[in-house]
PDB file of C-alpha atoms and ligand atoms in Angstrom:
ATOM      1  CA  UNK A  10       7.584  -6.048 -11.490  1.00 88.00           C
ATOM      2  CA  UNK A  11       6.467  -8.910  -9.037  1.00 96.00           C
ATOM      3  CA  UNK A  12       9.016 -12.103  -8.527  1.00 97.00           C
ATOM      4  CA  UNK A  13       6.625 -14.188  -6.823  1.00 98.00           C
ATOM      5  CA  UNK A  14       3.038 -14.021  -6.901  1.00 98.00           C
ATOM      6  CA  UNK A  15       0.831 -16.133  -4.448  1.00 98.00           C
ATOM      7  CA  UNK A  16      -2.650 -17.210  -6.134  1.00 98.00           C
ATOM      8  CA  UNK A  17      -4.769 -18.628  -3.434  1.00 98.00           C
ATOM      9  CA  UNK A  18      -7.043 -21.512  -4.798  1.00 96.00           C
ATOM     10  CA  UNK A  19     -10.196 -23.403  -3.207  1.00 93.00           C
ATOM     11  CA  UNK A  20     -12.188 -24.302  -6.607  1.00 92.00           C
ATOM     12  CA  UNK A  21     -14.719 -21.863  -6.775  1.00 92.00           C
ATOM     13  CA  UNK A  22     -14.908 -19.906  -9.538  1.00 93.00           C
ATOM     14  CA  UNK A  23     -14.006 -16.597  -7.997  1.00 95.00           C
ATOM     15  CA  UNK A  24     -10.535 -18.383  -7.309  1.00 96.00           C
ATOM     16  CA  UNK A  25     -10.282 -19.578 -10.522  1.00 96.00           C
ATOM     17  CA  UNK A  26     -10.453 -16.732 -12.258  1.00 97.00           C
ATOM     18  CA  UNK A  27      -8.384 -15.506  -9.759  1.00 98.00           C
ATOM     19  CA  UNK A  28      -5.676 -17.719 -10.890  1.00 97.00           C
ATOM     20  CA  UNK A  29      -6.556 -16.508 -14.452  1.00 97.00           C
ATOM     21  CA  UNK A  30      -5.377 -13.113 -13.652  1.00 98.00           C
ATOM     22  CA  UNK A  31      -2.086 -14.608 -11.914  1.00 98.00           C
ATOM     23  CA  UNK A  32      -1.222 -16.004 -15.213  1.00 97.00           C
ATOM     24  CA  UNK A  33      -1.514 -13.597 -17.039  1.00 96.00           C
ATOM     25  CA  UNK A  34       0.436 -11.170 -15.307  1.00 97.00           C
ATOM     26  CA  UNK A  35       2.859 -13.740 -14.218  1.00 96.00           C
ATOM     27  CA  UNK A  36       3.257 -14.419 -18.142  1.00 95.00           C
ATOM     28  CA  UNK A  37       3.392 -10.225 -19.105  1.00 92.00           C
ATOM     29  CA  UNK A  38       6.560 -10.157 -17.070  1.00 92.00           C
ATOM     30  CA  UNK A  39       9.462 -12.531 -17.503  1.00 87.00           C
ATOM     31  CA  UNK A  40      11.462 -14.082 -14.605  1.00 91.00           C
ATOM     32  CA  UNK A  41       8.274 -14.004 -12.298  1.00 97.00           C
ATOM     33  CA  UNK A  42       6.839 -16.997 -10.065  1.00 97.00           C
ATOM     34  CA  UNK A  43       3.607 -18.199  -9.680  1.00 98.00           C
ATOM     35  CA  UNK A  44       3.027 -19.955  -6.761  1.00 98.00           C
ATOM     36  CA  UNK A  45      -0.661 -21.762  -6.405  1.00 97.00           C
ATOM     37  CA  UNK A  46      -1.777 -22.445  -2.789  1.00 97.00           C
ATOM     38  CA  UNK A  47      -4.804 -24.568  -1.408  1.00 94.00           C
ATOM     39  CA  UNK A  48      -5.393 -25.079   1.951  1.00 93.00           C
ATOM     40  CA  UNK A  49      -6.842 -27.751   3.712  1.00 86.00           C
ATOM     41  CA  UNK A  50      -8.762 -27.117   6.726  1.00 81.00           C
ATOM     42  CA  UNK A  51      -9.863 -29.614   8.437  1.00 70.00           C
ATOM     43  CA  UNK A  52     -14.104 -29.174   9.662  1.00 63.00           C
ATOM     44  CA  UNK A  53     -14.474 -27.607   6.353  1.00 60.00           C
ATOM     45  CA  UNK A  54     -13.163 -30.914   4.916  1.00 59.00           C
ATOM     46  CA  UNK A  55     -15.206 -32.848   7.514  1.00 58.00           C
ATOM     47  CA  UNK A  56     -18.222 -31.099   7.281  1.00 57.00           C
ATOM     48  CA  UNK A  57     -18.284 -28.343   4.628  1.00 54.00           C
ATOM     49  CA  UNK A  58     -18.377 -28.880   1.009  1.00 57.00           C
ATOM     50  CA  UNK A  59     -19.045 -32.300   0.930  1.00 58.00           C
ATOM     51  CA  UNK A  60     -21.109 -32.993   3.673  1.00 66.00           C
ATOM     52  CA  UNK A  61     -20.204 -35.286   6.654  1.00 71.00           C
ATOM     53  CA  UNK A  62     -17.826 -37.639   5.740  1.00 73.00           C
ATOM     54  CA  UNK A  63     -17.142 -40.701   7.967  1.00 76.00           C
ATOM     55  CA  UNK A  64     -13.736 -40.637   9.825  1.00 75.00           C
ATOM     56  CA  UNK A  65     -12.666 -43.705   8.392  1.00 80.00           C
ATOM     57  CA  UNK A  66     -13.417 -42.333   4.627  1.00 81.00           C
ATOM     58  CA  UNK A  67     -11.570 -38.827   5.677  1.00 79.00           C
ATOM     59  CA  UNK A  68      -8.191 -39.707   4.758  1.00 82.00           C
ATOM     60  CA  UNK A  69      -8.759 -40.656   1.409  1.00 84.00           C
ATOM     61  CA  UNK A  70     -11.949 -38.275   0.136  1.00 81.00           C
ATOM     62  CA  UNK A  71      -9.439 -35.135   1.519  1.00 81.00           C
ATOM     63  CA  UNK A  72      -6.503 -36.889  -1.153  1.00 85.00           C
ATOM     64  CA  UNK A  73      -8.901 -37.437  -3.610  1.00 86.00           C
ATOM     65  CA  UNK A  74     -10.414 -33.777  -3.254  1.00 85.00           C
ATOM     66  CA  UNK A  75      -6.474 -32.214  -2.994  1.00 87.00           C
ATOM     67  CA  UNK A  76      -5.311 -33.826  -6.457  1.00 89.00           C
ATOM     68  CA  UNK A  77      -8.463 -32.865  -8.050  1.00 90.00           C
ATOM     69  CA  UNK A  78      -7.932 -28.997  -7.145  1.00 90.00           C
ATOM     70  CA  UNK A  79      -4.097 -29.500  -7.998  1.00 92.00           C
ATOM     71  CA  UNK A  80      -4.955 -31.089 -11.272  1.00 94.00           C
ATOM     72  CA  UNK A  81      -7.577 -28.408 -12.045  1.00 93.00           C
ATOM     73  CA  UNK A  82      -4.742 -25.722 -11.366  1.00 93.00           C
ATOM     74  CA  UNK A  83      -2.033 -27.250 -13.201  1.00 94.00           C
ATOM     75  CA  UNK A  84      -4.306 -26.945 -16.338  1.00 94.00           C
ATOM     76  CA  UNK A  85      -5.150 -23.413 -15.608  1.00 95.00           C
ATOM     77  CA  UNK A  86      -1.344 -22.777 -15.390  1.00 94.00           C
ATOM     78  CA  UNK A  87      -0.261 -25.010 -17.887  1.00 94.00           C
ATOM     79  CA  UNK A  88       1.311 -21.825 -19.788  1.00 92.00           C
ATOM     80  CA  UNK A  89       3.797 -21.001 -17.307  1.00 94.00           C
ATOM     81  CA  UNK A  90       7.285 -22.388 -16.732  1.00 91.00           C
ATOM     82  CA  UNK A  91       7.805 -20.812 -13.623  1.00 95.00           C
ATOM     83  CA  UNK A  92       4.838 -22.564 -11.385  1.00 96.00           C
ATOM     84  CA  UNK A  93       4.690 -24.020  -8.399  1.00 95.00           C
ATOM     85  CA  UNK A  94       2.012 -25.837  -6.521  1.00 95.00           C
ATOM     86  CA  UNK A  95       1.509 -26.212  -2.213  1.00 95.00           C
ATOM     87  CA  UNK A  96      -0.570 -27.125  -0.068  1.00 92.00           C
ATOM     88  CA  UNK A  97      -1.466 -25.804   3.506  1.00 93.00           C
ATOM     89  CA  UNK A  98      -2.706 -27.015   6.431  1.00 89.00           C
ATOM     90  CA  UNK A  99      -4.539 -24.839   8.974  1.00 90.00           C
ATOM     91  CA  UNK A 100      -6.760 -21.821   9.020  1.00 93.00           C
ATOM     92  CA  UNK A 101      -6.629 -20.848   5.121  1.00 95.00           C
ATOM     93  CA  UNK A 102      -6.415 -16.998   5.572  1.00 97.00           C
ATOM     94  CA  UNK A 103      -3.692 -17.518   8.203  1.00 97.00           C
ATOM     95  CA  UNK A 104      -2.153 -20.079   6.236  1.00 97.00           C
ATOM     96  CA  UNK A 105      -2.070 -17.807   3.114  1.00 98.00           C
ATOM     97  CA  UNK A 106      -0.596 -15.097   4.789  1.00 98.00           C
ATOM     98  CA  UNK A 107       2.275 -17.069   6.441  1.00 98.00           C
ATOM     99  CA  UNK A 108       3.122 -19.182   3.653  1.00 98.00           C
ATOM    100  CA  UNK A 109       3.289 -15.403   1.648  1.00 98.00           C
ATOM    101  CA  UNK A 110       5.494 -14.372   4.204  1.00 98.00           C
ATOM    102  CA  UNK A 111       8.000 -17.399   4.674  1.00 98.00           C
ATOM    103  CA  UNK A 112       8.391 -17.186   0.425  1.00 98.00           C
ATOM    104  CA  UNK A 113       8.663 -13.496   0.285  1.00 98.00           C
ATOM    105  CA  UNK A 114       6.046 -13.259  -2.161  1.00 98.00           C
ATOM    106  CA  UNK A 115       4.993  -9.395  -3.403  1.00 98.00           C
ATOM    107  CA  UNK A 116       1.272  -9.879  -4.354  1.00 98.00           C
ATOM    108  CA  UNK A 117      -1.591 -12.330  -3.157  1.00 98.00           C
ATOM    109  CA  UNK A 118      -4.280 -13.027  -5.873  1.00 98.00           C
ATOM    110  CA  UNK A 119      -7.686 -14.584  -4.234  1.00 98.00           C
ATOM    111  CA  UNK A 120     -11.231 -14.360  -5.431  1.00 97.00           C
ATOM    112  CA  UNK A 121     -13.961 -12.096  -3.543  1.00 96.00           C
ATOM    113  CA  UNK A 122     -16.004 -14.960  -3.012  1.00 93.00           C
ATOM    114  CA  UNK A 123     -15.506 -18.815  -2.443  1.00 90.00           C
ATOM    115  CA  UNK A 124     -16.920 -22.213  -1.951  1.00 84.00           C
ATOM    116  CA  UNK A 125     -19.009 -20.512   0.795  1.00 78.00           C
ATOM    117  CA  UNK A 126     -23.055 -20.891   1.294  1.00 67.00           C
ATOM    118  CA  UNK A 127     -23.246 -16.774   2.155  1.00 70.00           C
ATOM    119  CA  UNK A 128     -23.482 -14.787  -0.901  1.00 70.00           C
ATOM    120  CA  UNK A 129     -24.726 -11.721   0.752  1.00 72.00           C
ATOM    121  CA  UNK A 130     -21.508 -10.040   1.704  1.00 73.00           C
ATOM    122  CA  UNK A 131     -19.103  -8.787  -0.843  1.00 84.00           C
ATOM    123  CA  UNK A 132     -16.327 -10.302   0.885  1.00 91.00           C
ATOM    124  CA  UNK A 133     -15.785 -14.300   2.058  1.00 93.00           C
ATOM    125  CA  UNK A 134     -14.157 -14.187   5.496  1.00 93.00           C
ATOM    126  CA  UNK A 135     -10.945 -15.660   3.923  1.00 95.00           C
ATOM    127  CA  UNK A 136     -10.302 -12.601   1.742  1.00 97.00           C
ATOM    128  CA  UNK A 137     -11.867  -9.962   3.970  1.00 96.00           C
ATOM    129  CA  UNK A 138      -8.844 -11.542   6.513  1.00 97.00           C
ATOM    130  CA  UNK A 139      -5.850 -11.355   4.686  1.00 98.00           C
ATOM    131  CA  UNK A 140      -7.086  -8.079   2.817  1.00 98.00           C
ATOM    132  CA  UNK A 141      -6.923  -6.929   6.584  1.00 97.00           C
ATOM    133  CA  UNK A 142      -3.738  -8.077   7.322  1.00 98.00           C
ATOM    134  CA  UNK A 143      -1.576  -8.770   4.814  1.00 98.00           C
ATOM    135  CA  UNK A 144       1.525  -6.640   4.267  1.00 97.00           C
ATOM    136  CA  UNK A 145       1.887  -6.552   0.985  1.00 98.00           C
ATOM    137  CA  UNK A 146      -0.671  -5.893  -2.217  1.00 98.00           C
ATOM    138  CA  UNK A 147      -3.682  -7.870  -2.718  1.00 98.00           C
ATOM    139  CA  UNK A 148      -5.507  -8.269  -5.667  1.00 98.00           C
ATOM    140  CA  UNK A 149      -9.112  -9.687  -5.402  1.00 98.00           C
ATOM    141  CA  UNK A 150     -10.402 -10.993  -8.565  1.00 97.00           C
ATOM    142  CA  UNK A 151     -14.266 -11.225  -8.674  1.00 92.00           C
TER     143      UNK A 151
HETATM  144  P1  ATP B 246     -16.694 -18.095   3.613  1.00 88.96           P
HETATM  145  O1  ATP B 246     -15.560 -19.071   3.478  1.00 88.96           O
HETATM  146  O2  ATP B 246     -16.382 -16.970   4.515  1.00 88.96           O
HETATM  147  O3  ATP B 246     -17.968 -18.797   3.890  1.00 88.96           O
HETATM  148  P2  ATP B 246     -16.503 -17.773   0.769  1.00 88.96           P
HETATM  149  O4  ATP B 246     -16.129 -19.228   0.716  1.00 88.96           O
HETATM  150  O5  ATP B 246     -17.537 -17.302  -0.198  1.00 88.96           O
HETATM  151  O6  ATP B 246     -16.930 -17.351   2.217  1.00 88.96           O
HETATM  152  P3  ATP B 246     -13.700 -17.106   0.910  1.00 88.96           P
HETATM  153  O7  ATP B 246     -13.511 -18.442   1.551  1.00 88.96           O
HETATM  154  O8  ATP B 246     -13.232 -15.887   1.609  1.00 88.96           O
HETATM  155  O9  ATP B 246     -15.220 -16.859   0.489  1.00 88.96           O
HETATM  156  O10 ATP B 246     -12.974 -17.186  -0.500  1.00 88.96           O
HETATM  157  C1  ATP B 246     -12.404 -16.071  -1.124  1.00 88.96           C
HETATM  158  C2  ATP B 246     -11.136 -16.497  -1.849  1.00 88.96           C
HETATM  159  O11 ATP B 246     -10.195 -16.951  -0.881  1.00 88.96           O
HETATM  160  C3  ATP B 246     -11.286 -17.675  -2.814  1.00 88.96           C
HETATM  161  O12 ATP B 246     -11.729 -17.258  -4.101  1.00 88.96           O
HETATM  162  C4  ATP B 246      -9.862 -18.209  -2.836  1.00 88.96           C
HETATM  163  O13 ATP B 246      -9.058 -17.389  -3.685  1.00 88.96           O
HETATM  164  C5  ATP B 246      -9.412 -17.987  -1.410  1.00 88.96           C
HETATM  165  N1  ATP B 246      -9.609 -19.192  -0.584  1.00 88.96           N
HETATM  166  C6  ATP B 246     -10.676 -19.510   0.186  1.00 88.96           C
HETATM  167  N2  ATP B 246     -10.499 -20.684   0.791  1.00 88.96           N
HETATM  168  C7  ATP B 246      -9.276 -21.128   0.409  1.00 88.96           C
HETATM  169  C8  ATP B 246      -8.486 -22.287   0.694  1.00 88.96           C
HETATM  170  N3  ATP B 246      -8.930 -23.249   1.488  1.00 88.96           N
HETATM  171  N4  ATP B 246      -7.270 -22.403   0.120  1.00 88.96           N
HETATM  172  C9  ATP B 246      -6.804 -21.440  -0.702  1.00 88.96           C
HETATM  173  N5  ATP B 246      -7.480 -20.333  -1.011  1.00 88.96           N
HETATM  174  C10 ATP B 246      -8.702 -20.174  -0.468  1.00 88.96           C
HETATM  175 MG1   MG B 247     -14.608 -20.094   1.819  1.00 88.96          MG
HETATM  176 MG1   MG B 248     -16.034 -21.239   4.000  1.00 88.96          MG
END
């Protein structure tokens, strides 16, 4: 039914079973493509989940931190043959939703929740944003 399915990945373990579901329904129906996105924004990688990180460390945590997430997603795919890894720079919601766009994917997968502090609201801001906007189905795995 879908050709390309967009699973949007940050580590948390909303988003990973997130990309659980993606599997498996990429894997129920032959011919379809899984494509993984992370995106890398930059004062979240300054000063977010790790804490403040020096400018002259930045470079190399924020490589360090990427293959870690790509290696964690690549295991969680492992199954597939048709899987493809990116990622994005720039505002993750927006950067979801164009990169969804430009590849003419037909379903976003993306937890409720992610690496955020907030845990009051059912929604993180990146989902609750491309829920909002996107043109096409979401599905929000919590
Ligand atoms: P907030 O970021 O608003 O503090 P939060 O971190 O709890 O709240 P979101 O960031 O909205 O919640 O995360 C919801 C889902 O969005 C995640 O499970 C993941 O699927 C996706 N997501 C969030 N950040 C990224 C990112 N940088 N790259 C790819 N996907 C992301
Ligand atoms: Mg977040
Ligand atoms: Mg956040």
């Amino acid at each position: 039914m879908y050709q390309h399915i967009l699973a949007a990945y940050d580590g948390s373990e909303a988003s990973r079973k997130a990309l659980q579901q993606a599997v498996a329904i990429a894997k129920g129906a032959p011919g379809t493509k899984l494509t993984v996105v992370h995106a890398l924004y930059q004062p979240t990688y300054a000063f977010g989940e790790f804490g403040f990180i020096p400018p002259e460390d930045y470079d190399r945590r924020v490589k360090e931190y990427e293959a870690k997430l790509l290696d964690e997603a690549k295991d969680q795919a492992a199954s597939l043959s048709n899987v493809d890894f990116a990622v994005l720079t720039g505002y993750p919601a927006s950067a979801i939703l164009e990169y969804a766009k430009q590849n003419n994917c037909d379903l976003i997968v993306m937890g409720s929740r992610g690496l955020g502090a907030v845990r009051e609201w059912m929604l993180g801001s990146v989902s609750h944003y491309v829920v909002q906007r996107a043109q096409i189905p979401v599905l929000i795995v919590k």
